[in-house]
Amino acid sequence: MELFLYRGEWGLPTIDYDCARLLAYLKFAEAKITLNFNGNPFSSPTGMLPYLVTEEGKKIGGYNRITEFLQSRGFDANAQLEGQNYIVINGCIQYVFENLFPYFMYSLWGDPKNLDTTRALYAKRIPIPFNFYCPRKYVLKTNELTVSLAGFNLEDSVELHDVKDLQLNAKKCINWISEKLGENRFFFGDTPSEIDAILYGYLSVLLKLTLPNNVLQNHVKQCSNLVKFVERITTIYFAREGFTSASSNSSSSSSSNDSSKEKPEQEQKFYDGTQKDSDDTPYERRKRYVVSGIFATIAMVSYALLSGILSISQHDHGGGGFISYDEPEYDDEE
């Protein structure tokens, strides 16, 4: 089996919440799966990463469907929990989803101050020309949330973006997580479970991604036990998968690098090689520029033909056609 994900940054294995929680789930369930950090969301059944390719070649997209498949194969991150905690965990997951997820998504994909930063981060990890299209999926998903929960469209004027309730719920949820975690290593003591994987997905991105308007990051940093929680999981389970690009200038990258250098006590059973920034090589940069130029040229020529600026004319001499340019007409000034 092979799992396709977004490449990481800031010392984390991935930049994406869904990919991060699935990676943590795999570690906790001790599932041996090949990891591919150069995934293309255009190849995914959902149009987003992560997606899994089974031994039979079947593609499964999305966290819920992938974990359901893994559980059917005997890989369950909750297997070591006691019966009572196994029941409670579903309620905890639902509470976090209802209260933290909406504003989390708006902060990344809805806030006009942050959107360009988030889009550029994802676009760098998606092959051309799909990087022009795929990030839009996340914006549309966020728009569905704001329309249903807050009553505004992302295309509305920013003055109409009333997210006070969403933000308040997210902060209360973070406080609740911090209170429940306390000084424990994991949510249910010393044993990691699915709720820890989900919390790692949220908190790792919130803590490391630097955005122009990052209210939740400041709130998480005030909860020292949540900061230690993220650092603990990153160090123990992702010390070798953690990645920081040469071009990264995030303020948090130095601390992430320090933690990523620490070796875990236990051997990582399904690590599939260190991540490499394929965009940093001269060949990849040259290829990216050439493909971008070709794509831009095709787009400009197509626009010119559709708008009538260029036209293809057929003439008898030679039997071949050629492209003619229709010059604009100007009125003579007297």
PDB file of N, CA, C and O in Angstrom, residues 92 95 171-184 186-189 199 203 219-220 222-227 229:
ATOM      1  N   CYS A  92     -15.550  12.989  21.966  1.00  0.00           N
ATOM      2  CA  CYS A  92     -14.476  13.995  21.961  1.00  0.00           C
ATOM      3  C   CYS A  92     -14.149  14.439  20.538  1.00  0.00           C
ATOM      4  O   CYS A  92     -13.976  15.635  20.270  1.00  0.00           O
ATOM      5  N   TYR A  95     -16.907  16.701  19.257  1.00  0.00           N
ATOM      6  CA  TYR A  95     -16.865  18.023  19.881  1.00  0.00           C
ATOM      7  C   TYR A  95     -15.783  18.895  19.251  1.00  0.00           C
ATOM      8  O   TYR A  95     -16.008  20.075  18.949  1.00  0.00           O
ATOM      9  N   LYS A 171     -11.619  28.942  20.392  1.00  0.00           N
ATOM     10  CA  LYS A 171     -10.802  29.222  21.575  1.00  0.00           C
ATOM     11  C   LYS A 171     -11.265  28.406  22.773  1.00  0.00           C
ATOM     12  O   LYS A 171     -10.441  27.876  23.537  1.00  0.00           O
ATOM     13  N   LYS A 172     -12.583  28.308  22.955  1.00  0.00           N
ATOM     14  CA  LYS A 172     -13.109  27.501  24.054  1.00  0.00           C
ATOM     15  C   LYS A 172     -12.709  26.035  23.889  1.00  0.00           C
ATOM     16  O   LYS A 172     -12.409  25.350  24.880  1.00  0.00           O
ATOM     17  N   CYS A 173     -12.718  25.575  22.657  1.00  0.00           N
ATOM     18  CA  CYS A 173     -12.347  24.186  22.384  1.00  0.00           C
ATOM     19  C   CYS A 173     -10.875  23.941  22.722  1.00  0.00           C
ATOM     20  O   CYS A 173     -10.519  22.907  23.303  1.00  0.00           O
ATOM     21  N   ILE A 174     -10.015  24.886  22.367  1.00  0.00           N
ATOM     22  CA  ILE A 174      -8.592  24.756  22.686  1.00  0.00           C
ATOM     23  C   ILE A 174      -8.387  24.742  24.196  1.00  0.00           C
ATOM     24  O   ILE A 174      -7.582  23.961  24.723  1.00  0.00           O
ATOM     25  N   ASN A 175      -9.120  25.603  24.890  1.00  0.00           N
ATOM     26  CA  ASN A 175      -9.035  25.604  26.361  1.00  0.00           C
ATOM     27  C   ASN A 175      -9.485  24.263  26.935  1.00  0.00           C
ATOM     28  O   ASN A 175      -8.886  23.746  27.897  1.00  0.00           O
ATOM     29  N   TRP A 176     -10.546  23.711  26.366  1.00  0.00           N
ATOM     30  CA  TRP A 176     -11.062  22.416  26.831  1.00  0.00           C
ATOM     31  C   TRP A 176     -10.031  21.312  26.594  1.00  0.00           C
ATOM     32  O   TRP A 176      -9.808  20.458  27.466  1.00  0.00           O
ATOM     33  N   ILE A 177      -9.399  21.336  25.413  1.00  0.00           N
ATOM     34  CA  ILE A 177      -8.365  20.343  25.103  1.00  0.00           C
ATOM     35  C   ILE A 177      -7.215  20.439  26.096  1.00  0.00           C
ATOM     36  O   ILE A 177      -6.728  19.433  26.616  1.00  0.00           O
ATOM     37  N   SER A 178      -6.784  21.683  26.364  1.00  0.00           N
ATOM     38  CA  SER A 178      -5.675  21.895  27.292  1.00  0.00           C
ATOM     39  C   SER A 178      -6.028  21.406  28.693  1.00  0.00           C
ATOM     40  O   SER A 178      -5.199  20.779  29.372  1.00  0.00           O
ATOM     41  N   GLU A 179      -7.263  21.660  29.112  1.00  0.00           N
ATOM     42  CA  GLU A 179      -7.698  21.233  30.446  1.00  0.00           C
ATOM     43  C   GLU A 179      -7.765  19.718  30.545  1.00  0.00           C
ATOM     44  O   GLU A 179      -7.330  19.125  31.554  1.00  0.00           O
ATOM     45  N   LYS A 180      -8.325  19.068  29.529  1.00  0.00           N
ATOM     46  CA  LYS A 180      -8.464  17.612  29.548  1.00  0.00           C
ATOM     47  C   LYS A 180      -7.108  16.913  29.453  1.00  0.00           C
ATOM     48  O   LYS A 180      -6.891  15.871  30.075  1.00  0.00           O
ATOM     49  N   LEU A 181      -6.193  17.495  28.672  1.00  0.00           N
ATOM     50  CA  LEU A 181      -4.871  16.884  28.515  1.00  0.00           C
ATOM     51  C   LEU A 181      -4.076  17.001  29.804  1.00  0.00           C
ATOM     52  O   LEU A 181      -3.420  16.039  30.223  1.00  0.00           O
ATOM     53  N   GLY A 182      -4.141  18.175  30.429  1.00  0.00           N
ATOM     54  CA  GLY A 182      -3.400  18.377  31.675  1.00  0.00           C
ATOM     55  C   GLY A 182      -1.917  18.126  31.479  1.00  0.00           C
ATOM     56  O   GLY A 182      -1.308  18.594  30.517  1.00  0.00           O
ATOM     57  N   GLU A 183      -1.332  17.367  32.383  1.00  0.00           N
ATOM     58  CA  GLU A 183       0.087  17.020  32.299  1.00  0.00           C
ATOM     59  C   GLU A 183       0.303  15.626  31.720  1.00  0.00           C
ATOM     60  O   GLU A 183       1.414  15.093  31.765  1.00  0.00           O
ATOM     61  N   ASN A 184      -0.744  15.027  31.184  1.00  0.00           N
ATOM     62  CA  ASN A 184      -0.622  13.696  30.588  1.00  0.00           C
ATOM     63  C   ASN A 184       0.193  13.747  29.302  1.00  0.00           C
ATOM     64  O   ASN A 184       0.262  14.772  28.623  1.00  0.00           O
ATOM     65  N   PHE A 186      -0.595  11.838  26.699  1.00  0.00           N
ATOM     66  CA  PHE A 186      -1.619  11.766  25.667  1.00  0.00           C
ATOM     67  C   PHE A 186      -2.980  11.992  26.308  1.00  0.00           C
ATOM     68  O   PHE A 186      -3.094  12.091  27.526  1.00  0.00           O
ATOM     69  N   PHE A 187      -4.005  12.040  25.483  1.00  0.00           N
ATOM     70  CA  PHE A 187      -5.331  12.415  25.955  1.00  0.00           C
ATOM     71  C   PHE A 187      -5.854  11.449  27.005  1.00  0.00           C
ATOM     72  O   PHE A 187      -6.521  11.849  27.950  1.00  0.00           O
ATOM     73  N   PHE A 188      -5.554  10.154  26.845  1.00  0.00           N
ATOM     74  CA  PHE A 188      -5.998   9.142  27.797  1.00  0.00           C
ATOM     75  C   PHE A 188      -4.819   8.557  28.575  1.00  0.00           C
ATOM     76  O   PHE A 188      -4.761   7.356  28.808  1.00  0.00           O
ATOM     77  N   GLY A 189      -3.898   9.400  28.963  1.00  0.00           N
ATOM     78  CA  GLY A 189      -2.777   8.940  29.775  1.00  0.00           C
ATOM     79  C   GLY A 189      -1.522   8.701  28.960  1.00  0.00           C
ATOM     80  O   GLY A 189      -1.072   9.561  28.198  1.00  0.00           O
ATOM     81  N   LEU A 199      -5.924  15.693  17.219  1.00  0.00           N
ATOM     82  CA  LEU A 199      -5.441  16.916  17.864  1.00  0.00           C
ATOM     83  C   LEU A 199      -4.080  17.318  17.312  1.00  0.00           C
ATOM     84  O   LEU A 199      -3.803  18.510  17.132  1.00  0.00           O
ATOM     85  N   LEU A 203      -3.290  21.030  15.938  1.00  0.00           N
ATOM     86  CA  LEU A 203      -2.370  21.846  16.727  1.00  0.00           C
ATOM     87  C   LEU A 203      -1.011  22.023  16.055  1.00  0.00           C
ATOM     88  O   LEU A 203      -0.392  23.089  16.181  1.00  0.00           O
ATOM     89  N   HIS A 219      -3.195  31.807  20.711  1.00  0.00           N
ATOM     90  CA  HIS A 219      -3.952  31.163  21.791  1.00  0.00           C
ATOM     91  C   HIS A 219      -3.328  29.819  22.164  1.00  0.00           C
ATOM     92  O   HIS A 219      -3.230  29.485  23.354  1.00  0.00           O
ATOM     93  N   VAL A 220      -2.911  29.045  21.161  1.00  0.00           N
ATOM     94  CA  VAL A 220      -2.294  27.744  21.431  1.00  0.00           C
ATOM     95  C   VAL A 220      -0.971  27.918  22.176  1.00  0.00           C
ATOM     96  O   VAL A 220      -0.650  27.158  23.097  1.00  0.00           O
ATOM     97  N   GLN A 222      -0.193  29.996  24.308  1.00  0.00           N
ATOM     98  CA  GLN A 222      -0.420  30.308  25.717  1.00  0.00           C
ATOM     99  C   GLN A 222      -0.695  29.048  26.545  1.00  0.00           C
ATOM    100  O   GLN A 222      -0.654  29.104  27.774  1.00  0.00           O
ATOM    101  N   CYS A 223      -0.976  27.943  25.855  1.00  0.00           N
ATOM    102  CA  CYS A 223      -1.218  26.659  26.537  1.00  0.00           C
ATOM    103  C   CYS A 223       0.050  25.817  26.419  1.00  0.00           C
ATOM    104  O   CYS A 223       0.244  25.103  25.424  1.00  0.00           O
ATOM    105  N   SER A 224       0.925  25.907  27.402  1.00  0.00           N
ATOM    106  CA  SER A 224       2.244  25.266  27.314  1.00  0.00           C
ATOM    107  C   SER A 224       2.142  23.753  27.167  1.00  0.00           C
ATOM    108  O   SER A 224       2.978  23.132  26.494  1.00  0.00           O
ATOM    109  N   ASN A 225       1.107  23.143  27.741  1.00  0.00           N
ATOM    110  CA  ASN A 225       0.995  21.689  27.630  1.00  0.00           C
ATOM    111  C   ASN A 225       0.644  21.263  26.206  1.00  0.00           C
ATOM    112  O   ASN A 225       1.029  20.165  25.771  1.00  0.00           O
ATOM    113  N   LEU A 226      -0.050  22.115  25.451  1.00  0.00           N
ATOM    114  CA  LEU A 226      -0.352  21.791  24.056  1.00  0.00           C
ATOM    115  C   LEU A 226       0.894  21.930  23.187  1.00  0.00           C
ATOM    116  O   LEU A 226       1.096  21.152  22.248  1.00  0.00           O
ATOM    117  N   VAL A 227       1.717  22.916  23.495  1.00  0.00           N
ATOM    118  CA  VAL A 227       2.988  23.071  22.770  1.00  0.00           C
ATOM    119  C   VAL A 227       3.871  21.847  23.003  1.00  0.00           C
ATOM    120  O   VAL A 227       4.459  21.294  22.068  1.00  0.00           O
ATOM    121  N   PHE A 229       2.827  18.911  23.818  1.00  0.00           N
ATOM    122  CA  PHE A 229       2.139  17.785  23.183  1.00  0.00           C
ATOM    123  C   PHE A 229       2.571  17.641  21.726  1.00  0.00           C
ATOM    124  O   PHE A 229       2.901  16.538  21.258  1.00  0.00           O
TER     125      PHE A 229
END
